[in-house]
Short mmCIF file of C-alpha atoms in Angstrom, two decimals:
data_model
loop_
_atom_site.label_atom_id
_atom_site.label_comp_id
_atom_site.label_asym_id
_atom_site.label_seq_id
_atom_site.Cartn_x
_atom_site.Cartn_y
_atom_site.Cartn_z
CA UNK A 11 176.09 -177.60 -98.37
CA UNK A 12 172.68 -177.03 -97.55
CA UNK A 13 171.23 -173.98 -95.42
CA UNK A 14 167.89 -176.11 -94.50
CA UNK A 15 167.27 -177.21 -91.26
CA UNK A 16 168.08 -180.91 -90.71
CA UNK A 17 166.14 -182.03 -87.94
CA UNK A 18 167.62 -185.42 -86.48
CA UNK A 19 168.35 -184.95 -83.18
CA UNK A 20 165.25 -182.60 -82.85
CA UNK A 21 162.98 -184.21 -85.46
CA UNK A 22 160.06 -185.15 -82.64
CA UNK A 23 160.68 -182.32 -80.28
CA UNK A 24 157.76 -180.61 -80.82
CA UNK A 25 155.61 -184.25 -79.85
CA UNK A 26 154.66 -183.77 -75.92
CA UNK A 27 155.92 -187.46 -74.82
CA UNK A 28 158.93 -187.57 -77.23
CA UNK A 29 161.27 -188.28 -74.10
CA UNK A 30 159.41 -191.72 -74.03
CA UNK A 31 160.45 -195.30 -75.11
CA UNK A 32 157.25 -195.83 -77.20
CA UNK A 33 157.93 -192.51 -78.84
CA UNK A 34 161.23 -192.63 -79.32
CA UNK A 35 160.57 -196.45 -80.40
CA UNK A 36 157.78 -195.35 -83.03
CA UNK A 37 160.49 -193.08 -85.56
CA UNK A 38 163.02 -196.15 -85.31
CA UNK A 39 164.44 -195.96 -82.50
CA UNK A 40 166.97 -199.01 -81.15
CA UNK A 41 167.05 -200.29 -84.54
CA UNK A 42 170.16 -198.95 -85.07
CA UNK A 43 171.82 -200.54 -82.25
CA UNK A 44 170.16 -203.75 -83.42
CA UNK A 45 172.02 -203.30 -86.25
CA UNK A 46 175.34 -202.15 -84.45
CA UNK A 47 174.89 -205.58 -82.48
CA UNK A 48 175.32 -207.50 -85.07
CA UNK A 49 178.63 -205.70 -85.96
CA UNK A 50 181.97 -206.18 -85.12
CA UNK A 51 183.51 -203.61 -82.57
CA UNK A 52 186.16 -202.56 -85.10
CA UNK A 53 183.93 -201.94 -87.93
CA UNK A 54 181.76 -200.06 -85.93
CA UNK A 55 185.11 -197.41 -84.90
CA UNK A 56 185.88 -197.88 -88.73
CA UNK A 57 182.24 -196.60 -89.65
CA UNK A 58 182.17 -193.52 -87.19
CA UNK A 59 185.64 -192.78 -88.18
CA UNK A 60 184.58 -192.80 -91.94
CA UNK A 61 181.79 -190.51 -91.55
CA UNK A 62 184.09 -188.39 -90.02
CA UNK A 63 182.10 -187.29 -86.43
CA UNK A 64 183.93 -184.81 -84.58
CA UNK A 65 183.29 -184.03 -80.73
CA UNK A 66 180.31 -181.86 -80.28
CA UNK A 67 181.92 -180.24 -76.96
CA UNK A 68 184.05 -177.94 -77.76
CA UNK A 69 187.41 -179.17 -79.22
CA UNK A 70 185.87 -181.17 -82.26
CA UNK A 71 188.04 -184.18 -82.01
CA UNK A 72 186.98 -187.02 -84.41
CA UNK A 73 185.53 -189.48 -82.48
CA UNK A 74 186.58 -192.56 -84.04
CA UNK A 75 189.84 -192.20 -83.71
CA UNK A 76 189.19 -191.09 -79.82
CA UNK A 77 187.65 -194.66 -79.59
CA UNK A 78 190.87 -196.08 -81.81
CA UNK A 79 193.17 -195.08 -79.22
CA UNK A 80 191.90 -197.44 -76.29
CA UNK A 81 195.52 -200.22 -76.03
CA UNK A 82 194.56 -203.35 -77.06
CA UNK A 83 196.73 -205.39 -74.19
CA UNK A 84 195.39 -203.27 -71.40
CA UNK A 85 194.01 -205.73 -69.23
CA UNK A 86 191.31 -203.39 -67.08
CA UNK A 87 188.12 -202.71 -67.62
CA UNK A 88 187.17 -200.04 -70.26
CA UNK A 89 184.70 -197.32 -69.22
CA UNK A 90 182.51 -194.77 -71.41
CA UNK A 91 181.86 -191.31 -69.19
CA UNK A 92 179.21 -188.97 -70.91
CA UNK A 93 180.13 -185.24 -70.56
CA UNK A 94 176.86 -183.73 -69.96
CA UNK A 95 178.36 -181.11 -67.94
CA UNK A 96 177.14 -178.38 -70.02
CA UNK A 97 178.51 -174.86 -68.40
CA UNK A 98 179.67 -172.10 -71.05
CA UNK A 99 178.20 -169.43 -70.95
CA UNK A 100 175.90 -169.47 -73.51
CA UNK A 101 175.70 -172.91 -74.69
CA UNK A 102 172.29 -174.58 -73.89
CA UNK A 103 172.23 -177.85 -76.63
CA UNK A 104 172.64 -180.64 -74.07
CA UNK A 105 170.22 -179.66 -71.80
CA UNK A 106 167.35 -179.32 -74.53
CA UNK A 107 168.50 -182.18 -76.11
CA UNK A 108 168.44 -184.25 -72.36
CA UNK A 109 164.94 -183.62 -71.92
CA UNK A 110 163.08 -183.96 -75.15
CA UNK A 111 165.00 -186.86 -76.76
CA UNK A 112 167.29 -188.67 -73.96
CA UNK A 113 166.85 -192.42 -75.90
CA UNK A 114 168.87 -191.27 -78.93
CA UNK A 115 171.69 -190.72 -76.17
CA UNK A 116 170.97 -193.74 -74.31
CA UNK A 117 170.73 -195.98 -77.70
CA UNK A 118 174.07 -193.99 -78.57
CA UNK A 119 175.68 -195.48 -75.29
CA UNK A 120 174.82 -198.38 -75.55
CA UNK A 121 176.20 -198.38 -79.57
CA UNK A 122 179.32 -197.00 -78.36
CA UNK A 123 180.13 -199.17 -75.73
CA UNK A 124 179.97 -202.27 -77.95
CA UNK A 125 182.00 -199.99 -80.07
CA UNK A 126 184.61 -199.75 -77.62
CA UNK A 127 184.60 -203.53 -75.99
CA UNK A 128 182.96 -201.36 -72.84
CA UNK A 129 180.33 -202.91 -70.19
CA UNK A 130 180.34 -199.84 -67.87
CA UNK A 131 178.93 -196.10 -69.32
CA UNK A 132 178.05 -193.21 -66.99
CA UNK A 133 176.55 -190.15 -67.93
CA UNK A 134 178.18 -187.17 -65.87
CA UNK A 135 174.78 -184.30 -65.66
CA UNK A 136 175.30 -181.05 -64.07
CA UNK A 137 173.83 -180.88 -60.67
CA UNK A 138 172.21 -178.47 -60.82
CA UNK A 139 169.31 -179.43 -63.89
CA UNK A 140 167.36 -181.70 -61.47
CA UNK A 141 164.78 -182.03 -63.88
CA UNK A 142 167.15 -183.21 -66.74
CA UNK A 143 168.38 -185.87 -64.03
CA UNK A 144 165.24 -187.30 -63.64
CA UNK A 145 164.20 -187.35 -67.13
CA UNK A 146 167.77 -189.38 -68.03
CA UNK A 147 167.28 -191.99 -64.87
CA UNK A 148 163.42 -192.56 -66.12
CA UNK A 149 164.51 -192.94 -69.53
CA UNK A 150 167.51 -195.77 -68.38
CA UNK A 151 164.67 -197.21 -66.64
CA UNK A 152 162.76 -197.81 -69.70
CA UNK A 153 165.58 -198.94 -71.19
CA UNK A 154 166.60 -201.50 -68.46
CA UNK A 155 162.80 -202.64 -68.44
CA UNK A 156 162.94 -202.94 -72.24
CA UNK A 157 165.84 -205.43 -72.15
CA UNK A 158 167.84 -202.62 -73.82
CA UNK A 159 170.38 -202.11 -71.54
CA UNK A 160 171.89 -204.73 -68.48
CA UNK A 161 172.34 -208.05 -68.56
CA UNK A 162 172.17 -210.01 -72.67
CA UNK A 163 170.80 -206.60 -74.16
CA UNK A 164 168.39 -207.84 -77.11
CA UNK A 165 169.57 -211.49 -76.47
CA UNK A 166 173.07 -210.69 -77.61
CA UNK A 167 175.10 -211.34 -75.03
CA UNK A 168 176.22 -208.30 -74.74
CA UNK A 169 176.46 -206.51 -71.03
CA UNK A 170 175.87 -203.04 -70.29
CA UNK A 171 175.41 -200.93 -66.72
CA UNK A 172 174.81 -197.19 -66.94
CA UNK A 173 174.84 -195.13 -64.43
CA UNK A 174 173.74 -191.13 -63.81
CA UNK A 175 175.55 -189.20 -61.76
CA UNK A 176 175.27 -185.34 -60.70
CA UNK A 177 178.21 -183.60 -60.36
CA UNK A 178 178.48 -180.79 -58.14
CA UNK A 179 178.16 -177.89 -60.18
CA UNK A 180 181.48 -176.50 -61.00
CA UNK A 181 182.48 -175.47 -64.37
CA UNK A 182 186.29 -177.03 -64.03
CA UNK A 183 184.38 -180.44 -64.40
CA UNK A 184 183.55 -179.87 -67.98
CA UNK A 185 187.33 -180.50 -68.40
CA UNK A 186 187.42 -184.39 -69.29
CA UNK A 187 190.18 -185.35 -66.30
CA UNK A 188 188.38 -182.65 -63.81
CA UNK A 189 184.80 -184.32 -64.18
CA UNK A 190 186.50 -188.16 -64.15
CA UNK A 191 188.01 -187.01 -60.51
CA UNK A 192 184.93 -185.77 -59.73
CA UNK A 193 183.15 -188.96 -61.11
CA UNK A 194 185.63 -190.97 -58.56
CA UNK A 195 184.53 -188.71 -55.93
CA UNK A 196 187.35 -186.54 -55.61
CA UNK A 197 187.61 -182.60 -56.00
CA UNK A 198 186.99 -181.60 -59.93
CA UNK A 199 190.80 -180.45 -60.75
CA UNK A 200 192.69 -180.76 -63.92
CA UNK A 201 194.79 -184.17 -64.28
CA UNK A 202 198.33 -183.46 -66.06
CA UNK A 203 198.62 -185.24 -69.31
CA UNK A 204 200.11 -188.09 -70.48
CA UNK A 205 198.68 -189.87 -69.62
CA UNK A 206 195.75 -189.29 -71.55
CA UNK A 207 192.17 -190.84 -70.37
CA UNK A 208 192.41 -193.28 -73.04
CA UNK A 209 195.31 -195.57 -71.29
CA UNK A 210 194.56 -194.34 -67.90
CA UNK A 211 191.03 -192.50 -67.23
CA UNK A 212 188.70 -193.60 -65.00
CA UNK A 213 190.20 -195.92 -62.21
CA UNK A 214 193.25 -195.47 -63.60
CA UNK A 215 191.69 -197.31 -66.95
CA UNK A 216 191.62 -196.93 -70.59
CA UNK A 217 188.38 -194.42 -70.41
CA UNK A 218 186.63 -192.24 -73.64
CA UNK A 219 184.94 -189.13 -73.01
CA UNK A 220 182.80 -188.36 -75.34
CA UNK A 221 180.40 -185.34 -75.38
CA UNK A 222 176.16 -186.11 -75.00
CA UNK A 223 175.23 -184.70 -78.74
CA UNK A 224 178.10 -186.69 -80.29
CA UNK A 225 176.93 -189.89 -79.06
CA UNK A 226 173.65 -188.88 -79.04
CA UNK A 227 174.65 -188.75 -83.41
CA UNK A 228 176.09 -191.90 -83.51
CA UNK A 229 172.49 -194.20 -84.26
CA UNK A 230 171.62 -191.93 -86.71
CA UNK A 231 175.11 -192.62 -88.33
CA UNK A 232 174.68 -196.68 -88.17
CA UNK A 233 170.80 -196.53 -89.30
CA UNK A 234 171.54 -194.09 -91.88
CA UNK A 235 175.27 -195.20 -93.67
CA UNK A 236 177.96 -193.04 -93.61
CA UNK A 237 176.94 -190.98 -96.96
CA UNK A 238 173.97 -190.58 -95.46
CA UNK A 239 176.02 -187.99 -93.11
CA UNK A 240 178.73 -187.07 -95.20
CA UNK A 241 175.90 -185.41 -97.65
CA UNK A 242 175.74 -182.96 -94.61
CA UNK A 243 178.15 -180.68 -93.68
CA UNK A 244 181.57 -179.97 -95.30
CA UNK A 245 184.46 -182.37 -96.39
CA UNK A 246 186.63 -181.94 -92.96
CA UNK A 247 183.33 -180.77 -90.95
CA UNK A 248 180.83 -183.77 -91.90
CA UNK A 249 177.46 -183.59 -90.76
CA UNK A 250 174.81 -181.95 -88.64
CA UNK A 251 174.39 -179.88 -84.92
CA UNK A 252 172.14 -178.19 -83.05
CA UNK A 253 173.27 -174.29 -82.88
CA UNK A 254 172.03 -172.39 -79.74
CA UNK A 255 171.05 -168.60 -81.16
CA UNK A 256 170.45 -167.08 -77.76
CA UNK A 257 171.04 -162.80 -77.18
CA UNK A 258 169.31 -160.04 -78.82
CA UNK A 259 167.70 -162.14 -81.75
CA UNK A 260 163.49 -162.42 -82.30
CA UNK A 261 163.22 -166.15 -82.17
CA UNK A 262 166.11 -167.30 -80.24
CA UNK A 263 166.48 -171.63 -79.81
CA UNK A 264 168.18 -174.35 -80.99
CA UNK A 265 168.28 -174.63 -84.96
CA UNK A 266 169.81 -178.43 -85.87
CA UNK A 267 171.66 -177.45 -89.69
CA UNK A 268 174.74 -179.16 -91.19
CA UNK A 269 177.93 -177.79 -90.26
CA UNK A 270 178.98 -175.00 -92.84
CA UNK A 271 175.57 -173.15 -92.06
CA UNK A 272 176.64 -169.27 -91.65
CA UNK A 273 175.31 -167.46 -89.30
CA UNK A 274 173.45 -165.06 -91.30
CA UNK A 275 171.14 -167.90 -92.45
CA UNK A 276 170.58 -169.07 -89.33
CA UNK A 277 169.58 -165.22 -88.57
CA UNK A 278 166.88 -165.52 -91.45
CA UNK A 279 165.36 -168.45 -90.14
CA UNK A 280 165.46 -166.67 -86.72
CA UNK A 281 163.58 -163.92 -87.98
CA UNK A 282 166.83 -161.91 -87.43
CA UNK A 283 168.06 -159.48 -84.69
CA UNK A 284 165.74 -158.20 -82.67
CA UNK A 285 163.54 -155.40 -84.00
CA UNK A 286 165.27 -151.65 -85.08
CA UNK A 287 168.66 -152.59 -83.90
CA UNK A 288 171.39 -154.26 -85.90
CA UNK A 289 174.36 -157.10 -84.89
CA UNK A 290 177.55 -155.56 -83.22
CA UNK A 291 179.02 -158.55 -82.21
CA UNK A 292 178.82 -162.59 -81.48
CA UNK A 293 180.09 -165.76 -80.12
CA UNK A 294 180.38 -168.59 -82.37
CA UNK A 295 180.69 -171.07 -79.57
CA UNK A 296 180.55 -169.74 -76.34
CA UNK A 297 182.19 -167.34 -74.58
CA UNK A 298 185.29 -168.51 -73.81
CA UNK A 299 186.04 -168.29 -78.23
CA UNK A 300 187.16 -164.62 -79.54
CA UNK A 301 183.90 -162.68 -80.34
CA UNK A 302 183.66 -162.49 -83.99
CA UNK A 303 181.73 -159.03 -85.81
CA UNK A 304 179.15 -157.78 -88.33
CA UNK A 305 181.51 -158.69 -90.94
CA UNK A 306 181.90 -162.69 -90.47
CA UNK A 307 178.20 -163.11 -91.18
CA UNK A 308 178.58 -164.90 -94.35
CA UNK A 309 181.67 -167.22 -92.51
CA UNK A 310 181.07 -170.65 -93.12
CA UNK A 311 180.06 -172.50 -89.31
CA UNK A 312 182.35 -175.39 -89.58
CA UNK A 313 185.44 -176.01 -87.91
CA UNK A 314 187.93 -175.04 -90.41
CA UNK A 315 186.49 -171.68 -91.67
CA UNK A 316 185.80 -169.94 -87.66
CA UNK A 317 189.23 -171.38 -87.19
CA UNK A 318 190.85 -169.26 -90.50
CA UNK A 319 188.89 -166.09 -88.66
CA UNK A 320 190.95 -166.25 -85.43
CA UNK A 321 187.82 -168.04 -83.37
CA UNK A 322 186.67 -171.06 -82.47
CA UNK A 323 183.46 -173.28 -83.36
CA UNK A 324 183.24 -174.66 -80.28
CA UNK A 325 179.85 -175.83 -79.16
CA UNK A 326 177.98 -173.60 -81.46
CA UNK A 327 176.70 -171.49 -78.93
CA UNK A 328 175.70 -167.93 -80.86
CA UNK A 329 175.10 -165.35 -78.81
CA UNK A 330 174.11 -162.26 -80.48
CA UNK A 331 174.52 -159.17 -79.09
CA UNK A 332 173.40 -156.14 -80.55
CA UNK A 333 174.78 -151.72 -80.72
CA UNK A 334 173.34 -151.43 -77.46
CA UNK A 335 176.14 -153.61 -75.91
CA UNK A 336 178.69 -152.19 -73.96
CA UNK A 337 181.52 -154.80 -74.65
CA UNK A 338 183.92 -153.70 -72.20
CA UNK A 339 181.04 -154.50 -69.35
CA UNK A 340 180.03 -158.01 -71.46
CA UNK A 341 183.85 -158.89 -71.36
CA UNK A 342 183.96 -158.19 -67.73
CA UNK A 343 181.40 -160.21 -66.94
CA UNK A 344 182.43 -162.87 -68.57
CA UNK A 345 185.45 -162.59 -66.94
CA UNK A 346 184.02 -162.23 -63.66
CA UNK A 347 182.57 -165.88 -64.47
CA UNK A 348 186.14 -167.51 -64.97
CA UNK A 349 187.74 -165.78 -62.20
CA UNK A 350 185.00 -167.38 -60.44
CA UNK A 351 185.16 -170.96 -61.69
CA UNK A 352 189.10 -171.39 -61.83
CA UNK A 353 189.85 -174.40 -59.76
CA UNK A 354 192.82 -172.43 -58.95
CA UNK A 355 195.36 -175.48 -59.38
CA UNK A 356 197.45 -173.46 -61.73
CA UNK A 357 198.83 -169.63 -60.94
CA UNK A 358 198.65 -168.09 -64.35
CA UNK A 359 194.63 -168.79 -64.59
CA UNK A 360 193.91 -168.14 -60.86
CA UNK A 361 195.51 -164.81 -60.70
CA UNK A 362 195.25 -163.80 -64.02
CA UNK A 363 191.59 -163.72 -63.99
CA UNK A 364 191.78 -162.21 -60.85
CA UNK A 365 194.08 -159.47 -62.37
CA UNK A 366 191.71 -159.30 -65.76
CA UNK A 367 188.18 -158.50 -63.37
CA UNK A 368 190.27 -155.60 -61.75
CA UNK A 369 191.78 -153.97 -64.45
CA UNK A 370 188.05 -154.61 -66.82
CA UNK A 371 186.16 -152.61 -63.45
CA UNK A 372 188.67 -149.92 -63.54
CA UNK A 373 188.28 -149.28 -67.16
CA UNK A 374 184.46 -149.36 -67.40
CA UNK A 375 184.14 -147.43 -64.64
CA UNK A 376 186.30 -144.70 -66.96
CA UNK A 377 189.07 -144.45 -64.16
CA UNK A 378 191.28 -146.62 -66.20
CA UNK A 379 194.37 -145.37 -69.24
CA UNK A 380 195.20 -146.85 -72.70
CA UNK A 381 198.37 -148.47 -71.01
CA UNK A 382 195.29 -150.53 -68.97
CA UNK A 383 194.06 -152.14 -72.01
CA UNK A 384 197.37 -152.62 -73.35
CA UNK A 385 197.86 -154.08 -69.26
CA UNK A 386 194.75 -156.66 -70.32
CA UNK A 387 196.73 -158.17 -72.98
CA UNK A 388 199.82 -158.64 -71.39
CA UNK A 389 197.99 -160.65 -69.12
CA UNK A 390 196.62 -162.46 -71.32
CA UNK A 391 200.30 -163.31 -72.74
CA UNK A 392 200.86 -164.85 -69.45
CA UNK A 393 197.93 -166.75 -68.96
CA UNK A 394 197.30 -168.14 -72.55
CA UNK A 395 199.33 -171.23 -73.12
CA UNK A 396 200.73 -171.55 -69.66
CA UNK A 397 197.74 -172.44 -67.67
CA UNK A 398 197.18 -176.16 -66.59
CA UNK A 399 194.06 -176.26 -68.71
CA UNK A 400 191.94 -175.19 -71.22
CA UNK A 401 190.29 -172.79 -69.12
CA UNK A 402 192.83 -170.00 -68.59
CA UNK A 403 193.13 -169.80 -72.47
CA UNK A 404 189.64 -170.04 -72.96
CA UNK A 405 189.44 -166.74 -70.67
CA UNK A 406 191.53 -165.02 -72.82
CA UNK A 407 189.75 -165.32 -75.65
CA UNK A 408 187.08 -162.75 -75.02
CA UNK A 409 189.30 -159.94 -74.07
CA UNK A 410 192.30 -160.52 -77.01
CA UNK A 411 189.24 -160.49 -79.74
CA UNK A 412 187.48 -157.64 -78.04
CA UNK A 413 190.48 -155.29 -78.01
CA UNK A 414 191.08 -156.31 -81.54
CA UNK A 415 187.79 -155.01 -82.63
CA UNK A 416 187.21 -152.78 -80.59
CA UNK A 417 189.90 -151.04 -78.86
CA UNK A 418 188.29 -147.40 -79.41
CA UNK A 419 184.87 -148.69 -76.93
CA UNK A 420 187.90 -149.03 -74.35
CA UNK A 421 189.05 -145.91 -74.88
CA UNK A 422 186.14 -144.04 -75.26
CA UNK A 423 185.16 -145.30 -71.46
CA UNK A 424 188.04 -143.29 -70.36
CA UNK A 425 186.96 -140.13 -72.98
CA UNK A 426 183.29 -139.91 -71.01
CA UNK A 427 184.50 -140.87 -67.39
CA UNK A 428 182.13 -143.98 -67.56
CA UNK A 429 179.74 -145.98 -69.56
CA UNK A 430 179.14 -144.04 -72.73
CA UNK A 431 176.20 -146.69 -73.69
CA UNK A 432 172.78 -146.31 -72.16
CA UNK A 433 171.95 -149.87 -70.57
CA UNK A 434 168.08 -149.40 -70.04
CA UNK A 435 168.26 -150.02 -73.61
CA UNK A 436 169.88 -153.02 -73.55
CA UNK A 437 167.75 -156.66 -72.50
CA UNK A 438 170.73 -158.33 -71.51
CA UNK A 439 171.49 -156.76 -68.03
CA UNK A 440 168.12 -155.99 -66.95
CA UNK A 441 167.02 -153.02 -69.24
CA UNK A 442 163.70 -152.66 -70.85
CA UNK A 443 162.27 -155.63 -72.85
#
């Protein structure tokens, strides 16, 4: 492994009309689904499945075998949904990645959807990034103009609609069966599973979800061969990705390395944390996996190795935050998010969170006792692994780790009555800059 930057999906950010056909068209774009149209549909799941591509979104699923478990003998249509829903806190790839290069997902589609025997894709966007809606619907105009995408794409035979649709803004619909009730137009809420999307997703038919950057990686896969990627990466976390840096760090941004890249060379190259103050504590893919410390700098950032540390790689999204900090008031605000965005099908998530905002107030206000924190994590017993979805245990995972490392800060809240940390100090809620 390699701790250079390996700029694919960002290689032409930096060119002012890189969002365009032409440009996108002028590094080799749509060659690669030339290629992939001249393929069968099962060798293309065989090649993403042999260069091992796992989701980009969060869970880091391989891909090809998501795509191998469509049934053969179901008789409906087969649909490919986009998440572009991008709403951890912290995470801010998709967007970026939307707006400066939205062909490599489009071309991506379209390879995936011959992958997959599909002639319908939609691209679910958060509502609220207007301006990354446009950009998308201009750039499937191009495409649609180009003869890249309809009717006998690149005289083929080969039929392919896309659509882009807003959702409405809530973070439940990041969930894969909360956004494809939303997509039908009903209110974003967890489905139970089985059964799973793939034998009964959208309209009740064999569906993937797959995340924008992973199929926004699978052109560069066909165009490139599958050593090509494998020479990236690790042996069970194969490639690259884009990690966000985003906190108290000089040059924050999005930094495209292979997987295994630790997060102290991903500091140097960011021109580390930001001037006279030194790294208390981080997320190593958004705030809904365990904070990790100071001491997991050199960790490997591949799936397998944040996994052995308690956390979760998630989607990469590093926030640093620095000995200014108070982490019992980041935690609660965190916390104050998912309260917030529970759909509130499920009791255990709805109230818990609820219950977690309370007790977090009490105890960085310094009104709360030791048997409060101990209070937090019973709570979080009864909302981790009981909750409909991924959310409720994705709440937990900020307080659990933050007690673990550092239950003293908790206490010492209660020592001065209060805050002990000076927040005028501190960029992140307002302070001086």
């Amino acid at each position: 492994m390699t701790s250079t930057l390996t700029p694919v999906l960002s290689a032409n950010w930096d060119r002012p009309d890189s969002f365009t056909l032409e440009a996108y068209r002028e590094s080799g774009g749509y060659e690669a689904l030339r290629t992939a149209l001249t393929m069968e549909p099962a060798t293309l799941v065989d090649t993403v499945k042999s260069a091992g591509l796992r989701g980009r979104g969060g869970a880091g699923f391989p891909a090809g075998m998501k795509w191998s478990f469509l049934p053969a003998d179901n008789p409906n249509p087969r649909y490919l949904v986009i998440n572009a829903d991008e709403s951890e806190p912290g995470t801010c790839k998709d967007v970026p990645l939307m707006l400066a290069n939205p062909h490599a997902l489009i071309e991506g589609i379209a390879i995936s959807a011959h992958a997959i025997r599909s002639s319908h894709a939609f691209i679910y966007v958060r509502g609220e990034v207007l301006h990354v809606i446009r950009r998308l619907k201009h750039a499937v105009a191009e495409a649609y103009d180009a003869g890249l995408l309809g009717s006998d794409i690149l005289g083929t035979g080969f039929d392919l609609e896309v659509v882009v649709h807003a959702g409405a803004g809530a973070y439940i619909c990041g969930e894969e069966t909360a956004l494809l009730d939303s997509l039908e137009g009903y209110r974003g809420q967890p489905r139970l599973k089985p059964p799973f999307p793939a034998v009964s997703g959208l309209y009740a038919s064999p569906t993937v979800v797959n995340n924008a950057e992973s199929i926004a990686s699978v052109p560069s896969i066909v165009a490139n061969g599958v050593e090509w990627f494998t020479s990236m990466g690790t042996e069970k976390s194969a490639g690259f990705g884009l990690f966000s840096l985003s906190g108290h760090v000089a040059v924050p941004g999005q930094y495209e390395a292979p997987l295994g890249v630790t997060l102290r060379e991903l500091l140097d190259m960011a021109g580390g944390v930001r001037g006279g103050h030194e790294l208390k504590f981080w997320t190593p893919g958004g705030s809904s996996t365990p904070i990790l410390t100071a001491e997991h700098l050199d960790t490997p950032l591949d799936f397998e190795s944040i996994s052995a540390e308690g956390s979760m790689l998630g989607t990469r999204a590093l926030q640093i935050f620095d000995e200014t900090t108070c982490v019992v008031r980041a935690v609660g605000r965190w916390i104050e998010f998912y309260a917030h965005e529970s759909c509130g099908k499920c009791t255990p998530c709805r109230e818990g969170n609820y219950w977690m905002v309370q007790v977090l107030h009490r105890l960085e206000r310094g009104d709360g006792t030791e048997e409060d924190v101990d209070k937090l994590l019973d709570i979080c017993d009864n909302v981790l692994g009981r909750s409909f979805c991924a959310l409720g245990d994705g709440a937990t995972s900020p307080v659990t780790s933050s007690v673990k490392y550092f239950r003293q800060e908790y206490i010492d809240h209660m020592k001065h009555g209060g805050c002990p940390f000076d927040h005028t100090k501190s960029t992140l809620w307002g302070g001086e800059r």
